[in-house]
Coordinates of C-alpha atoms in Angstrom, one line a residue:
Chain A
M236 CA -27.6 81.8 5.8
T237 CA -25.0 82.9 3.3
R238 CA -22.0 80.7 3.2
P239 CA -18.9 82.5 2.1
A240 CA -16.8 79.8 0.5
S241 CA -13.4 81.5 0.7
H242 CA -11.0 81.1 3.5
V243 CA -11.0 84.8 4.1
R244 CA -14.0 86.8 5.1
P245 CA -14.0 90.1 3.3
A246 CA -13.2 92.9 5.6
R247 CA -16.2 95.1 6.2
S248 CA -14.9 98.2 4.5
A249 CA -11.6 99.7 3.6
S250 CA -12.0 102.4 6.2
A251 CA -12.5 99.8 8.9
L252 CA -9.1 98.4 8.0
R253 CA -7.4 101.6 8.7
V254 CA -5.9 101.5 12.2
R255 CA -7.6 104.0 14.4
A256 CA -5.6 106.8 15.8
L257 CA -5.4 106.5 19.6
G258 CA -7.7 109.0 21.1
V259 CA -7.6 110.3 24.6
G260 CA -10.2 107.7 25.7
A261 CA -8.1 104.9 24.3
L262 CA -5.1 106.2 26.2
A263 CA -7.1 106.3 29.4
V264 CA -8.2 102.7 28.8
R265 CA -4.7 101.7 28.1
A266 CA -3.5 103.3 31.3
L267 CA -6.1 101.5 33.2
R268 CA -5.2 98.2 31.6
V269 CA -1.5 98.7 32.6
L270 CA -2.7 98.7 36.2
D271 CA -5.1 95.9 35.6
L272 CA -3.0 93.4 33.8
P273 CA -0.5 92.5 36.5
V274 CA -3.3 91.8 39.0
R275 CA -5.2 89.7 36.5
A276 CA -2.0 87.8 35.6
L277 CA -1.3 87.2 39.2
L278 CA -4.7 86.0 40.0
G279 CA -4.7 83.9 36.8
A280 CA -1.4 82.3 37.9
L281 CA -2.9 81.7 41.3
L282 CA -5.9 80.0 39.7
A283 CA -3.7 77.9 37.5
G284 CA -1.6 76.9 40.4
L285 CA -4.6 75.8 42.3
S286 CA -6.1 73.8 39.4
L287 CA -2.9 71.8 38.9
A288 CA 0.3 72.1 40.8
G289 CA 3.2 72.4 38.5
C290 CA 1.3 73.7 35.5
A291 CA 3.1 76.5 34.0
Q292 CA 1.6 79.7 32.7
P293 CA 1.6 79.8 28.9
D294 CA 4.8 81.5 28.0
P295 CA 4.0 84.6 26.0
T296 CA 7.4 84.6 24.3
H297 CA 6.8 81.1 23.0
S298 CA 4.2 81.5 20.3
A299 CA 3.3 79.4 17.4
P300 CA 5.3 80.0 14.2
A301 CA 3.7 82.6 12.0
A302 CA 1.4 80.7 9.7
C303 CA 0.6 83.6 7.4
G304 CA 3.0 85.9 5.7
S305 CA 2.9 89.6 6.1
A306 CA 0.0 89.9 3.7
A307 CA -1.7 92.6 5.8
P308 CA 1.0 94.8 7.4
N309 CA -1.6 96.6 9.6
A310 CA -3.2 93.6 11.0
V311 CA -2.6 92.1 14.4
P312 CA -1.0 88.8 13.8
V313 CA -2.3 86.0 16.0
D314 CA -1.0 82.5 15.6
A315 CA -2.0 79.2 17.1
A316 CA -1.2 75.5 16.4
L317 CA -2.9 72.2 17.1
R318 CA -0.4 69.4 17.9
N319 CA -1.3 66.0 19.3
G320 CA -4.8 67.1 20.0
R321 CA -3.6 70.1 22.1
A322 CA -3.2 73.7 21.6
D323 CA 0.4 74.7 21.3
P324 CA 1.2 77.0 23.0
E325 CA -1.3 76.3 25.7
P326 CA -4.7 78.0 25.5
H327 CA -4.3 81.7 26.4
R328 CA -5.8 85.0 25.8
V329 CA -4.8 87.6 23.2
E330 CA -5.9 91.2 23.6
I331 CA -7.1 92.9 20.5
P332 CA -8.1 96.6 20.3
V333 CA -11.6 96.8 18.9
N334 CA -12.0 97.5 15.2
S335 CA -8.5 96.4 14.4
P336 CA -7.9 93.9 11.7
V337 CA -6.7 90.5 12.9
L338 CA -4.7 88.0 10.9
L339 CA -5.3 84.7 12.4
G340 CA -3.1 81.8 11.4
V341 CA -3.6 78.2 12.5
T342 CA -1.4 75.3 11.8
S343 CA -2.4 71.7 12.6
D344 CA -1.0 68.2 12.4
V345 CA -4.5 66.8 11.6
A346 CA -7.3 68.0 9.4
A347 CA -9.6 70.1 11.6
E348 CA -12.1 72.9 11.5
V349 CA -11.3 76.2 13.1
H350 CA -14.1 78.2 14.5
V351 CA -13.9 81.8 15.6
H352 CA -16.8 82.3 18.0
G353 CA -18.7 85.5 18.0
Y354 CA -17.6 86.3 14.5
D355 CA -18.9 82.9 13.4
L356 CA -16.0 82.1 11.1
V357 CA -15.6 78.5 10.3
Y358 CA -12.8 77.3 8.0
P359 CA -10.8 74.1 7.5
V360 CA -7.1 73.5 8.2
R361 CA -5.0 70.6 7.0
P362 CA -1.6 69.3 7.9
G363 CA 0.9 71.2 5.9
S364 CA -1.5 73.9 4.8
P365 CA -2.0 76.4 7.5
A366 CA -5.3 78.4 7.5
C367 CA -5.2 82.1 7.4
V368 CA -8.1 84.4 8.0
L369 CA -8.2 88.1 8.0
F370 CA -11.1 89.8 9.7
V371 CA -11.9 93.0 11.5
A372 CA -12.5 92.6 15.2
G373 CA -15.5 94.9 15.3
R374 CA -17.3 93.3 18.3
T375 CA -16.2 93.6 21.9
G376 CA -16.1 90.5 24.1
V377 CA -14.1 87.4 24.8
F378 CA -14.3 84.9 22.0
D379 CA -13.1 81.4 21.7
V380 CA -11.0 80.2 18.8
E381 CA -11.5 76.5 18.7
A382 CA -10.5 73.5 16.6
H383 CA -13.6 71.5 16.5
P384 CA -14.6 69.5 18.3
E385 CA -14.0 71.4 21.5
I386 CA -10.2 72.0 21.6
L387 CA -9.7 75.6 22.7
L388 CA -6.7 77.2 20.9
L389 CA -6.9 80.7 22.3
Q390 CA -9.3 83.4 23.3
L391 CA -9.5 86.8 21.6
E392 CA -10.3 89.5 24.1
V393 CA -11.5 92.4 22.0
R394 CA -11.9 95.7 23.9
Chain B
M37 CA -25.7 83.5 13.1
Q38 CA -24.1 82.3 9.9
A39 CA -21.5 79.7 9.6
G40 CA -19.1 79.9 6.7
S41 CA -18.6 76.2 6.8
L42 CA -17.2 74.4 3.9
G43 CA -18.3 71.2 2.3
E44 CA -19.3 68.5 4.8
A45 CA -18.5 70.6 7.8
D46 CA -19.9 69.3 11.0
A47 CA -22.7 71.8 11.5
T48 CA -23.8 70.4 14.8
G49 CA -20.4 71.1 16.2
V50 CA -20.9 74.8 15.6
L51 CA -24.1 74.7 17.5
A52 CA -22.5 73.0 20.5
H53 CA -21.0 76.3 21.4
G54 CA -23.3 78.7 19.7
V55 CA -25.6 78.6 22.7
G56 CA -24.3 78.7 26.2
S57 CA -20.9 80.3 25.8
S58 CA -20.8 83.8 27.1
A59 CA -18.8 86.4 25.3
D60 CA -18.8 89.0 28.1
L61 CA -15.6 91.0 28.7
P62 CA -14.1 90.4 32.1
L63 CA -15.3 92.9 34.8
P64 CA -13.0 95.8 35.3
L65 CA -10.7 95.6 38.3
D66 CA -11.8 98.8 40.0
L67 CA -15.5 97.8 39.8
V68 CA -14.7 94.3 41.3
L69 CA -12.7 95.7 44.2
Q70 CA -15.4 98.3 45.0
A71 CA -18.1 95.7 44.8
G72 CA -16.1 93.3 47.0
A73 CA -15.6 96.0 49.6
A74 CA -19.3 97.0 49.4
T75 CA -20.2 93.4 50.0
V76 CA -18.5 93.3 53.3
V77 CA -19.7 96.8 54.4
L78 CA -23.3 96.2 53.5
S79 CA -23.3 92.8 55.2
F80 CA -22.3 94.2 58.5
L81 CA -24.4 97.3 58.2
V82 CA -27.4 95.2 57.7
S83 CA -26.7 92.7 60.4
A84 CA -25.2 95.0 63.0
L85 CA -26.9 98.4 62.7
W86 CA -29.9 98.7 60.4
W87 CA -32.1 95.8 61.4
R88 CA -32.7 95.3 65.1
E89 CA -35.9 93.2 65.2
P90 CA -37.5 90.7 62.9
R91 CA -39.6 92.6 60.3
L92 CA -40.3 90.1 57.5
V93 CA -43.8 88.6 57.3
A94 CA -43.8 85.1 55.8
A95 CA -46.1 84.4 52.9
E96 CA -46.0 81.2 51.0
P97 CA -45.5 81.8 47.3
R98 CA -48.5 80.8 45.2
P99 CA -48.4 79.8 41.6
P100 CA -50.1 82.3 39.3
R101 CA -53.2 81.2 37.6
A102 CA -53.4 80.8 33.9
S103 CA -56.1 79.8 31.5
R104 CA -56.1 76.2 30.3
W105 CA -55.4 77.5 26.8
V106 CA -52.1 78.9 28.0
R107 CA -51.2 75.5 29.4
F108 CA -52.3 73.8 26.2
A109 CA -50.2 76.2 24.2
V110 CA -47.1 75.6 26.3
L111 CA -47.7 71.8 26.0
A112 CA -48.1 72.1 22.2
L113 CA -45.0 74.2 21.9
A114 CA -43.0 71.7 24.0
L115 CA -44.3 68.7 21.9
Y116 CA -43.5 70.6 18.8
L117 CA -39.9 71.4 19.9
V118 CA -39.2 67.8 20.9
G119 CA -40.6 66.4 17.7
N120 CA -38.7 69.1 15.7
A121 CA -35.5 68.2 17.6
F122 CA -35.7 64.7 16.0
L123 CA -37.3 65.5 12.7
G124 CA -36.3 69.0 12.0
P125 CA -33.0 70.3 10.7
R126 CA -29.9 68.9 12.4
G127 CA -28.0 72.1 12.4
P128 CA -27.7 75.4 14.2
E129 CA -31.0 76.5 12.7
N130 CA -32.9 74.1 15.0
P131 CA -34.3 76.0 18.0
A132 CA -34.2 73.0 20.4
A133 CA -31.0 74.0 22.2
H134 CA -32.1 77.6 22.5
A135 CA -35.4 76.5 24.0
V136 CA -33.8 74.3 26.7
F137 CA -30.7 76.2 27.6
V138 CA -31.8 79.8 27.1
W139 CA -35.6 80.0 27.4
L140 CA -36.1 77.4 30.0
W141 CA -32.9 77.4 32.1
V142 CA -32.3 81.2 32.0
G143 CA -35.6 82.7 31.0
L144 CA -37.5 80.9 33.8
I145 CA -35.6 82.9 36.4
P146 CA -36.8 86.5 35.5
L147 CA -40.2 85.1 34.8
S148 CA -40.4 83.5 38.2
V149 CA -38.9 86.5 40.0
V150 CA -41.7 88.6 38.6
F151 CA -44.7 86.3 38.6
G152 CA -43.9 83.7 41.2
P153 CA -43.6 80.0 40.6
V154 CA -44.9 80.0 37.1
W155 CA -43.6 76.6 36.0
R156 CA -46.0 74.9 38.4
T157 CA -48.8 76.5 36.4
I158 CA -47.6 75.9 32.9
N159 CA -45.5 72.8 33.3
P160 CA -46.2 70.8 30.2
L161 CA -45.6 67.6 32.1
R162 CA -48.4 68.4 34.5
T163 CA -50.7 69.2 31.6
L164 CA -49.7 66.0 29.8
Y165 CA -50.2 64.0 33.0
A166 CA -53.7 65.4 33.6
L167 CA -54.6 64.7 29.9
L168 CA -53.3 61.2 30.1
R169 CA -55.2 60.5 33.3
G170 CA -58.4 61.9 31.7
L171 CA -57.8 59.7 28.7
L172 CA -57.3 56.6 30.8
G173 CA -60.6 57.4 32.6
T174 CA -62.6 57.4 29.4
R175 CA -64.6 54.5 28.2
L176 CA -62.1 53.7 25.6
F177 CA -59.7 52.4 28.2
G178 CA -62.4 50.7 30.3
G179 CA -62.8 53.7 32.6
R180 CA -60.2 52.5 35.1
R181 CA -59.0 55.8 36.5
L182 CA -55.6 56.3 37.9
P183 CA -55.9 57.1 41.6
A184 CA -55.3 60.7 42.4
G185 CA -52.4 60.0 44.7
G186 CA -50.7 57.6 42.2
L187 CA -50.4 53.9 42.3
R188 CA -48.2 53.8 45.4
P189 CA -48.5 57.2 47.2
L190 CA -46.1 58.0 50.0
P191 CA -47.4 57.0 53.4
P192 CA -49.0 60.0 55.0
G193 CA -46.7 61.8 57.4
S194 CA -43.5 60.8 55.6
S195 CA -41.6 63.9 54.7
A196 CA -40.9 63.9 51.1
G197 CA -38.0 66.2 50.4
T198 CA -36.8 67.7 47.1
W199 CA -34.0 65.3 46.7
P200 CA -35.4 63.9 43.4
A201 CA -35.4 67.3 41.9
A202 CA -31.8 67.9 43.0
A203 CA -30.9 64.6 41.3
Y204 CA -32.7 65.6 38.1
L205 CA -31.0 69.0 38.3
L206 CA -27.6 67.4 38.5
G207 CA -28.5 65.4 35.4
F208 CA -29.6 68.5 33.6
V209 CA -26.5 70.6 34.4
W210 CA -24.3 67.6 33.5
F211 CA -26.0 67.4 30.1
E212 CA -25.6 71.2 29.6
L213 CA -22.1 71.6 30.8
A214 CA -20.3 68.2 30.5
A215 CA -22.0 66.0 28.0
P216 CA -20.5 65.8 24.5
H217 CA -22.7 67.0 21.7
H218 CA -25.2 68.7 24.0
G219 CA -26.0 71.2 21.3
D220 CA -27.0 68.6 18.8
P221 CA -30.8 68.8 18.5
V222 CA -31.1 65.0 18.5
A223 CA -29.2 64.9 21.8
V224 CA -31.5 67.6 23.2
G225 CA -34.5 65.6 22.0
V226 CA -33.3 62.4 23.6
F227 CA -32.6 64.2 26.9
L228 CA -36.1 65.7 26.9
L229 CA -37.8 62.5 26.1
G230 CA -35.9 60.7 28.8
Y231 CA -36.7 63.5 31.3
A232 CA -40.4 63.5 30.4
G233 CA -40.7 59.7 30.4
T234 CA -39.2 59.1 33.7
Q235 CA -41.0 62.1 35.3
L236 CA -44.4 60.8 34.1
A237 CA -43.5 57.3 35.3
F238 CA -42.7 58.6 38.8
A239 CA -45.9 60.7 38.8
T240 CA -47.9 57.6 37.9
V241 CA -46.4 55.9 41.0
R242 CA -46.5 58.9 43.4
G243 CA -49.3 61.0 42.1
E244 CA -49.3 64.5 40.8
E245 CA -47.6 65.8 43.9
W246 CA -44.4 64.3 42.5
F247 CA -43.9 67.2 40.1
A248 CA -43.6 69.7 43.0
R249 CA -40.5 67.9 44.4
G250 CA -39.3 65.8 41.5
D251 CA -39.3 68.1 38.5
C252 CA -36.2 70.2 38.8
F253 CA -37.7 73.1 36.7
E254 CA -40.6 73.3 39.0
V255 CA -38.4 73.5 42.1
Y256 CA -36.2 76.0 40.3
S257 CA -39.1 78.2 39.5
E258 CA -40.6 77.8 43.0
L259 CA -37.3 78.9 44.7
A260 CA -36.8 81.8 42.3
G261 CA -40.5 82.7 42.6
R262 CA -39.9 83.3 46.3
L263 CA -38.5 86.7 45.3
S264 CA -41.7 87.6 43.5
P265 CA -43.6 90.6 44.9
L266 CA -46.9 89.3 43.5
Q267 CA -49.3 86.8 45.0
P268 CA -52.5 85.7 43.5
S269 CA -55.3 85.8 46.0
P270 CA -56.7 82.4 46.8
V271 CA -59.8 81.6 44.9
Q272 CA -60.3 78.0 46.0
P273 CA -57.9 75.8 47.8
S274 CA -57.8 73.2 45.0
S275 CA -56.0 75.7 42.7
V276 CA -53.3 76.1 45.3
Q277 CA -52.6 72.5 46.4
P278 CA -52.5 70.2 43.4
S279 CA -52.4 67.1 45.6
S280 CA -56.1 67.7 46.4
V281 CA -57.1 68.4 42.8
Q282 CA -60.0 66.4 41.7
P283 CA -59.0 63.8 39.2
S284 CA -60.8 64.9 36.1
P285 CA -60.3 67.1 33.1
A286 CA -62.6 69.5 34.9
R287 CA -59.6 70.9 36.7
F288 CA -59.0 72.8 33.5
G289 CA -61.8 75.1 34.7
P290 CA -62.6 78.6 33.5
A291 CA -59.8 81.0 33.4
R292 CA -59.4 83.1 36.6
F293 CA -57.4 86.1 36.0
G294 CA -58.2 87.6 39.2
A295 CA -57.0 89.5 42.0
V296 CA -53.3 89.7 42.5
R297 CA -51.9 91.4 45.5
W298 CA -48.6 92.9 46.3
L299 CA -46.7 91.2 49.0
R300 CA -44.5 92.9 51.5
P301 CA -40.9 92.6 50.2
L302 CA -39.2 89.3 50.8
S303 CA -42.2 87.6 52.3
G304 CA -41.7 84.6 50.1
L305 CA -38.1 84.1 51.3
A306 CA -39.2 84.4 54.9
A307 CA -41.6 81.5 54.4
P308 CA -40.3 78.1 55.5
L309 CA -38.6 76.0 52.8
P310 CA -39.5 72.4 52.2
A311 CA -38.1 70.2 54.9
G312 CA -34.8 68.3 54.7
A313 CA -31.5 69.0 53.0
G314 CA -32.9 68.4 49.5
V315 CA -33.4 72.2 49.0
A316 CA -29.8 72.8 50.1
A317 CA -28.6 70.2 47.7
F318 CA -30.7 71.7 44.9
L319 CA -29.3 75.2 45.6
A320 CA -25.8 73.9 45.8
I321 CA -26.1 72.2 42.4
W322 CA -27.7 75.3 40.9
W323 CA -25.1 77.8 42.2
G324 CA -22.2 75.3 42.0
S325 CA -22.9 74.4 38.3
T326 CA -23.1 78.1 37.3
V327 CA -19.8 78.7 39.0
F328 CA -18.4 75.7 37.2
D329 CA -19.7 77.1 33.9
S330 CA -17.7 80.3 34.6
A331 CA -14.6 78.5 35.7
S332 CA -14.5 76.0 32.9
A333 CA -14.7 78.7 30.3
S334 CA -11.2 79.9 31.3
P335 CA -8.1 79.1 29.2
F336 CA -6.6 77.5 32.3
W337 CA -9.2 74.9 32.6
A338 CA -9.1 74.2 28.9
G339 CA -5.3 73.8 29.0
F340 CA -5.5 71.5 32.0
V341 CA -8.1 69.3 30.3
Q342 CA -6.1 69.2 27.1
R343 CA -3.0 68.0 29.0
A344 CA -5.0 65.5 31.1
G345 CA -7.2 64.1 28.3
L346 CA -10.6 62.6 28.9
P347 CA -12.5 65.9 28.8
V348 CA -15.9 64.5 29.7
L349 CA -14.6 62.7 32.7
W350 CA -12.8 65.8 34.0
A351 CA -15.8 68.0 33.3
T352 CA -18.0 65.6 35.2
A353 CA -15.6 65.5 38.1
G354 CA -15.2 69.2 38.2
L355 CA -18.9 69.8 38.0
V356 CA -19.8 67.3 40.7
G357 CA -16.8 68.5 42.8
F358 CA -18.0 72.1 42.7
C359 CA -21.5 71.2 43.6
A360 CA -20.4 68.9 46.4
L361 CA -18.1 71.5 47.8
V362 CA -20.9 74.1 48.0
F363 CA -23.3 71.6 49.5
A364 CA -20.7 70.6 52.2
A365 CA -20.1 74.3 52.9
V366 CA -23.9 74.9 53.3
R367 CA -24.3 72.0 55.6
W368 CA -21.2 72.9 57.6
T369 CA -22.3 76.5 58.2
A370 CA -25.8 75.3 59.1
G371 CA -25.9 75.2 62.9
R372 CA -29.0 76.5 64.7
L373 CA -29.5 78.7 61.7
D374 CA -29.7 77.6 58.1
V375 CA -28.2 79.5 55.2
T376 CA -30.3 77.8 52.6
A377 CA -32.9 80.5 52.1
S378 CA -30.1 83.1 51.8
L379 CA -28.6 81.2 49.0
I380 CA -31.7 81.7 46.9
P381 CA -31.2 85.4 46.1
I382 CA -27.5 84.8 45.8
A383 CA -28.0 82.0 43.2
V384 CA -30.6 84.1 41.3
G385 CA -28.4 87.2 41.2
Y386 CA -25.3 85.3 40.1
T387 CA -27.2 83.2 37.5
L388 CA -28.7 86.3 36.0
A389 CA -25.4 88.1 36.0
H390 CA -23.7 85.1 34.4
Y391 CA -26.3 84.5 31.7
L392 CA -27.6 88.1 31.2
S393 CA -26.1 88.7 27.8
L394 CA -26.9 85.2 26.7
L395 CA -30.5 85.8 27.5
L396 CA -30.5 89.1 25.6
V397 CA -28.7 87.8 22.6
E398 CA -29.7 84.2 22.2
G399 CA -33.2 84.3 23.6
P400 CA -34.7 86.4 20.8
R401 CA -32.5 84.6 18.3
G402 CA -34.1 81.3 19.3
V403 CA -37.6 82.8 18.7
L404 CA -36.4 83.9 15.3
L405 CA -35.1 80.4 14.5
L406 CA -38.5 79.0 15.5
L407 CA -40.4 81.5 13.4
Q408 CA -38.1 81.1 10.4
Q409 CA -38.8 77.4 10.4
W410 CA -42.4 78.3 9.5
G411 CA -41.4 80.8 6.9
I412 CA -42.1 83.8 9.0
G413 CA -39.6 86.6 9.1
A414 CA -37.1 85.1 6.7
G415 CA -34.0 87.1 6.6
A416 CA -34.7 88.8 9.9
R417 CA -31.7 88.8 12.2
W418 CA -31.0 89.5 15.9
D419 CA -27.6 91.0 16.1
V420 CA -27.8 92.9 19.3
V421 CA -24.4 93.5 20.8
P422 CA -24.8 94.5 24.5
V423 CA -22.7 97.5 25.6
P424 CA -20.0 96.0 27.8
E425 CA -20.2 98.8 30.3
V426 CA -23.9 98.3 30.7
I427 CA -23.6 94.6 31.1
A428 CA -20.8 95.0 33.6
G429 CA -22.8 97.4 35.7
A430 CA -25.9 95.1 35.6
Q431 CA -23.8 92.1 36.6
I432 CA -22.3 94.0 39.6
A433 CA -25.8 95.3 40.6
L434 CA -27.4 91.8 40.3
I435 CA -24.7 90.2 42.4
L436 CA -24.8 92.9 45.1
I437 CA -28.6 92.9 45.3
G438 CA -28.6 89.1 45.6
H439 CA -26.0 89.3 48.4
V440 CA -27.8 92.0 50.4
L441 CA -31.1 90.2 50.1
G442 CA -29.4 87.0 51.3
V443 CA -27.9 88.8 54.3
V444 CA -31.2 90.5 55.2
I445 CA -33.0 87.1 55.1
A446 CA -30.3 85.5 57.2
H447 CA -30.3 88.3 59.7
D448 CA -34.1 88.5 60.0
R449 CA -34.4 84.8 60.5
A450 CA -31.7 84.9 63.1
L451 CA -33.6 87.6 65.0
A452 CA -36.9 85.7 64.7
A453 CA -35.4 82.5 65.9
D454 CA -34.6 83.9 69.3
P455 CA -36.5 87.1 70.1
G456 CA -34.9 87.9 73.5
R457 CA -31.3 87.3 72.5
P458 CA -28.9 90.2 72.8
P459 CA -27.8 91.7 69.4
L460 CA -24.2 90.7 69.9
A461 CA -25.1 87.1 70.4
V462 CA -27.3 87.1 67.3
L463 CA -24.4 88.6 65.4
A464 CA -22.2 85.8 66.6
D465 CA -24.8 83.3 65.6
E466 CA -25.1 84.5 62.1
L467 CA -21.4 85.2 61.5
P468 CA -20.6 81.9 59.8
M469 CA -23.5 82.4 57.5
V470 CA -22.5 86.0 56.6
L471 CA -18.9 84.9 56.0
F472 CA -20.1 82.1 53.8
M473 CA -22.3 84.5 51.8
I474 CA -19.4 86.9 51.4
A475 CA -17.2 84.0 50.2
C476 CA -19.9 83.1 47.6
T477 CA -20.3 86.6 46.4
W478 CA -16.5 87.1 46.2
A479 CA -16.2 83.9 44.3
G480 CA -18.8 85.1 41.8
L481 CA -17.1 88.5 41.4
F482 CA -13.7 86.8 41.0
L483 CA -14.9 84.5 38.3
L484 CA -16.5 87.3 36.3
F485 CA -13.2 89.2 36.7
V486 CA -10.8 86.5 35.6
R487 CA -13.1 85.0 33.0

């Protein structure tokens, strides 16, 4: 049980930080995903509509303000905010290509603890001081990013 | 399994999600569509063409035999885990949550599917109950032995269903999926103590037969064990029917690892289920809660709960609602024929599909946590990351196999119920059941796709 005390977990290696060139396989995967996404979004909207009438899909254009500067130009920026005990924008899913660096910024109006599941990153966030964490998404899967206790901010879909 | 928490970080909060949340990628669309189509095609191939006369031979599932030392070992481990939940570390390094949510709730299914109703054999509550009764019978306590049938046995002839086990199961899944701090070792310990205390109290009143219909893990293992191809051959009736066991420590007789025979496939599922709607309720809670676990992990549900507030209340309402819906559907489709037995393979297949990666990743991790408490294997880690394609394939296969077995059982029972009936009439009889099963399977596929 080592406990890194910094906000930022050191990236595994410099080579891992380099963005991978898109191979043929990745292109094929991307093509499949293009077909796949509309259906998934449609079904998701259907599910949301069933769960609560009048509940809108999280608007992808309305994202939280960038909490972190452009410290890592190659990294995928992901931003979330916690306001009045809710995720703002609403909990949603962000697709991340595997092995790409992720710059995750979280702002909050209360002191909270942010937990990135799967990568087991836990770090604090305070009002006025957004938390930034840079890590390499080297594990595939769907991982919750939560403000403890139990407020889902977003999910990282690493594939 | 390391948490980079700072200062006085709430370590128990980390654990609350460390176990139980699945990180599988959603199933790919093409695979889901193919599996969904295959579901329908296979259903009607089985029921319309392939299977024209009843073929299954019913055989009651029998619990495997085990030495008393195995039972004592399981009891000792259970006592240790409960004690350790209270006295041990109160962080993610405590194996209590892994033991209950992974080993017991998930691990019991593959174990039962292979070896039959194992929990009846090794249930630590049964062992404890027998020990306590033996202790009460000694001279130390005046030799007043508890009657074998309990203080107030059920009147003979009254049909005792598995409703108590269904109620306990609802309590368990509520604790797992809706209760706050369910990953906190102390909460797990309190839950286990409450469970064991009330179970032992009921067994004192109703006798040892209580466990077979009141302990939800025994019913769980009994139902999953109906898929087992193994059957221990009977040695003496008393080892089969615990209600007739002689009330003495002598029931921990010599170990009999003896003959085990292979059953014809699906014999256990063809055997009649316990009477009453209790089994249907049990299966509805089992399958419904697993479906709820999938659905409530979605961002949509999280967003809804965040807007509405009162997360525990909504989780409780959602959980009970899902289970009630499934139960109502089971009862509604049950006409002359009953879909309950067909739900067993569907529930087993879906539960394994849903928790497969959890079992592979967190199961051994829990063992490591336990060993590392004793200083064994310090520094060892279990960082297996299942290959997404393999997991997806296994999930689809499990769901499809469960579905086909369910249809086979339903069809065979429909044929056996009315031997002279024309095939088209039988098909019409079982149509509601088959449609219900297709709906269940599609729901499972859909949830693994949008997750």
